[in-house]
Coordinates of C-alpha atoms in Angstrom, one line a residue:
M1 CA 24.6 -5.6 -12.8
R2 CA 22.2 -3.4 -14.8
K3 CA 19.1 -2.2 -13.0
K4 CA 16.7 -4.3 -15.1
E5 CA 18.8 -7.4 -14.5
L6 CA 18.9 -6.6 -10.8
A7 CA 15.2 -6.1 -10.7
K8 CA 14.6 -9.4 -12.3
E9 CA 16.9 -11.1 -9.8
V10 CA 15.2 -9.4 -6.9
I11 CA 11.7 -10.3 -8.1
E12 CA 12.6 -14.0 -8.5
R13 CA 14.3 -14.3 -5.1
L14 CA 11.6 -12.6 -3.2
K15 CA 9.0 -14.8 -4.9
K16 CA 10.7 -17.8 -3.5
E17 CA 11.1 -16.2 -0.1
Y18 CA 7.5 -14.9 0.2
P19 CA 5.4 -16.9 -2.2
D20 CA 2.1 -16.0 -0.6
A21 CA 2.7 -12.3 0.2
G22 CA -0.4 -10.2 -0.2
C23 CA -2.0 -7.1 1.3
S24 CA -2.0 -7.1 5.1
L25 CA -5.1 -4.9 5.2
E26 CA -8.2 -7.2 5.6
Y27 CA -11.1 -6.5 3.3
D28 CA -13.8 -8.3 1.3
Q29 CA -15.1 -5.4 -0.8
A30 CA -13.2 -2.7 -2.7
W31 CA -14.7 0.2 -0.7
K32 CA -13.4 -1.3 2.5
L33 CA -9.9 -1.3 1.2
L34 CA -10.3 2.4 0.4
V35 CA -11.3 3.0 4.0
S36 CA -8.5 0.9 5.4
V37 CA -5.8 2.5 3.3
R38 CA -6.9 6.0 4.5
L39 CA -6.8 4.8 8.2
A40 CA -3.4 3.1 7.7
A41 CA -1.6 6.4 7.3
Q42 CA 0.8 6.6 10.3
C43 CA -0.9 3.6 11.8
T44 CA -0.2 -0.1 11.7
D45 CA -2.2 -2.4 9.5
A46 CA -2.9 -4.7 12.4
R47 CA -4.6 -1.9 14.4
V48 CA -6.6 -0.8 11.3
N49 CA -7.9 -4.3 10.9
I50 CA -9.3 -4.2 14.4
V51 CA -10.8 -0.7 14.2
V52 CA -12.6 -1.3 11.0
E53 CA -14.6 -4.2 12.5
K54 CA -16.3 -1.9 14.8
L55 CA -16.8 0.7 12.0
Y56 CA -18.5 -1.8 9.7
E57 CA -20.7 -3.2 12.5
K58 CA -22.3 0.3 12.8
F59 CA -22.0 1.3 9.1
P60 CA -22.1 -1.9 7.0
D61 CA -22.1 -0.4 3.5
V62 CA -21.2 2.6 1.4
K63 CA -24.6 4.2 1.8
A64 CA -24.6 3.9 5.6
L65 CA -21.1 5.3 5.9
A66 CA -21.9 8.1 3.5
E67 CA -24.9 9.1 5.6
A68 CA -23.1 8.7 8.9
P69 CA -22.3 11.8 11.0
V70 CA -18.6 12.6 10.7
E71 CA -18.4 12.8 14.5
E72 CA -19.5 9.2 14.9
I73 CA -17.0 8.0 12.3
E74 CA -14.3 10.0 14.1
E75 CA -15.2 8.4 17.5
I76 CA -14.6 4.9 16.1
V77 CA -11.5 5.6 14.0
R78 CA -9.7 7.7 16.6
P79 CA -7.4 4.9 17.8
C80 CA -5.8 5.0 14.3
G81 CA -4.6 8.6 14.9
L82 CA -5.5 11.7 12.9
G83 CA -9.1 10.9 13.6
K84 CA -10.7 14.2 12.5
S85 CA -9.0 14.3 9.1
K86 CA -9.4 10.6 8.4
A87 CA -13.1 10.6 9.4
R88 CA -13.7 13.7 7.2
D89 CA -12.0 12.1 4.2
I90 CA -13.8 8.7 4.6
S91 CA -17.1 10.5 4.9
A92 CA -16.5 12.6 1.8
C93 CA -15.1 9.7 -0.2
M94 CA -18.1 7.4 0.6
K95 CA -20.5 10.2 -0.4
I96 CA -18.9 10.5 -3.8
L97 CA -18.9 6.7 -4.3
W98 CA -22.6 6.6 -3.4
E99 CA -23.7 9.7 -5.4
Q100 CA -21.5 9.4 -8.5
Y101 CA -20.6 5.7 -8.8
G102 CA -23.6 3.9 -7.4
G103 CA -21.6 2.7 -4.4
N104 CA -18.9 1.2 -6.5
V105 CA -15.2 2.0 -6.6
P106 CA -14.1 3.4 -10.0
E107 CA -11.8 1.2 -12.0
D108 CA -9.8 4.2 -13.2
F109 CA -6.5 5.5 -11.7
D110 CA -7.3 9.2 -12.4
A111 CA -10.8 8.9 -11.0
L112 CA -9.4 7.3 -7.8
L113 CA -7.0 10.2 -7.4
K114 CA -9.9 12.6 -7.3
L115 CA -11.4 10.8 -4.3
P116 CA -10.8 12.6 -0.9
G117 CA -7.8 11.1 1.0
V118 CA -6.6 9.0 -2.0
G119 CA -3.1 9.6 -3.3
R120 CA -1.0 7.7 -5.8
K121 CA 0.0 5.0 -3.3
S122 CA -3.6 4.2 -2.4
A123 CA -4.8 4.4 -6.0
N124 CA -2.0 2.0 -7.1
L125 CA -3.0 -0.4 -4.3
I126 CA -6.6 -0.4 -5.4
M127 CA -5.7 -0.8 -9.0
G128 CA -3.4 -3.8 -8.3
D129 CA -5.2 -5.6 -5.5
V130 CA -8.8 -5.0 -6.5
F131 CA -8.7 -4.8 -10.3
G132 CA -5.6 -6.8 -11.0
K133 CA -4.0 -4.0 -13.1
P134 CA -0.3 -3.1 -13.2
A135 CA 0.6 -1.2 -10.0
I136 CA 3.6 0.0 -8.0
V137 CA 2.8 1.0 -4.4
T138 CA 5.6 3.2 -3.1
D139 CA 5.1 2.9 0.6
T140 CA 8.0 3.4 3.1
H141 CA 9.2 -0.2 2.7
C142 CA 9.3 0.0 -1.1
I143 CA 11.2 3.3 -1.0
R144 CA 13.7 2.1 1.6
L145 CA 14.4 -1.2 0.0
A146 CA 14.6 0.1 -3.6
N147 CA 17.3 2.5 -2.5
R148 CA 19.2 0.1 -0.3
I149 CA 19.2 -2.7 -3.0
G150 CA 20.2 -0.2 -5.7
L151 CA 17.1 -0.3 -7.9
V152 CA 16.9 3.5 -7.5
D153 CA 19.7 5.9 -6.5
G154 CA 19.0 8.2 -3.6
I155 CA 15.4 8.9 -4.6
K156 CA 13.0 9.4 -1.7
E157 CA 10.0 11.1 -3.2
P158 CA 7.3 8.4 -3.7
K159 CA 6.2 9.5 -7.2
K160 CA 9.8 9.7 -8.5
V161 CA 10.5 6.2 -7.0
E162 CA 7.4 4.9 -8.7
M163 CA 8.4 6.3 -12.1
A164 CA 11.9 5.0 -11.8
L165 CA 10.6 1.5 -10.9
W166 CA 8.2 1.5 -13.8
K167 CA 11.2 1.6 -16.1
I168 CA 12.8 -1.5 -14.8
I169 CA 10.0 -3.7 -13.4
P170 CA 7.7 -5.7 -15.7
P171 CA 4.2 -4.3 -15.3
E172 CA 2.7 -7.6 -14.2
E173 CA 5.2 -8.0 -11.4
G174 CA 5.0 -4.6 -9.7
N175 CA 2.0 -5.1 -7.3
D176 CA 3.2 -8.4 -5.9
L177 CA 6.8 -7.2 -5.6
C178 CA 5.7 -4.3 -3.5
H179 CA 3.8 -6.6 -1.2
R180 CA 7.0 -8.7 -0.9
F181 CA 8.9 -5.6 -0.1
V182 CA 6.6 -5.0 2.9
Y183 CA 7.2 -8.5 4.2
H184 CA 11.0 -8.3 3.6
G185 CA 11.1 -4.8 5.1
R186 CA 9.4 -6.0 8.3
E187 CA 11.3 -9.2 8.8
V188 CA 14.8 -8.6 7.3
C189 CA 15.6 -5.2 5.8
T190 CA 14.2 -3.3 8.8
A191 CA 14.1 0.4 9.3
R192 CA 14.2 0.8 13.1
T193 CA 17.0 -1.6 13.7
K194 CA 20.1 -2.6 11.8
P195 CA 19.0 -4.7 8.8
Y196 CA 19.7 -8.4 9.1
C197 CA 21.9 -8.6 6.1
D198 CA 23.4 -11.9 7.2
R199 CA 20.1 -13.7 6.6
C200 CA 19.0 -11.7 3.6
C201 CA 18.3 -13.6 0.3
L202 CA 19.5 -10.6 -1.6
N203 CA 22.8 -10.0 0.2
D204 CA 25.0 -11.0 -2.7
V205 CA 23.3 -8.6 -5.1
C206 CA 22.5 -5.7 -2.8
K207 CA 24.1 -2.3 -3.2
K208 CA 24.2 -1.9 0.6
M209 CA 26.5 -4.9 0.8
G210 CA 28.9 -3.2 -1.6
V211 CA 27.8 -5.0 -4.7
E212 CA 27.7 -2.8 -7.8

């Protein structure tokens, strides 16, 4: 099966398996997703969702967070790990949003990449979830599943995986597919245990199962 055909099959099957899959980081404004994505590095989304509640109680908007002492931000976000660097990035990012964009998140991929603590994965998530633009979020689940299934061949570098997937995945499907990869990666195609191939909806098309 050619990679484009495989991608189409994977998209359709995961749609049926996880019809309501979406971002597991909770937010109601774009800037809050920026904060949560930075905190989610090497931390579970569930913990981030708890920690940000306390952060927003004290600093409820972009201006408040931009003006907040970095030490106070660090004290609150410490449970997410890497507190010092995350607090520094969040503070610097909110300052730029407030001073250069009037408190709004820019709707431009390159502008997002210039924000402190924002890489391609985070920028794609913002573009897809907030602005509804084509996006491919190459997190650990996406990279692992794309390789196992056979959508990419032995590529582990996030940007290279992203570029390879752009060639075979319809632009309008990328963002939702990556969310479904997260669900499937947590529930079935797991990383820390042996994957549950016997109950996988992709087992008859998956490269790991010996299907070429």
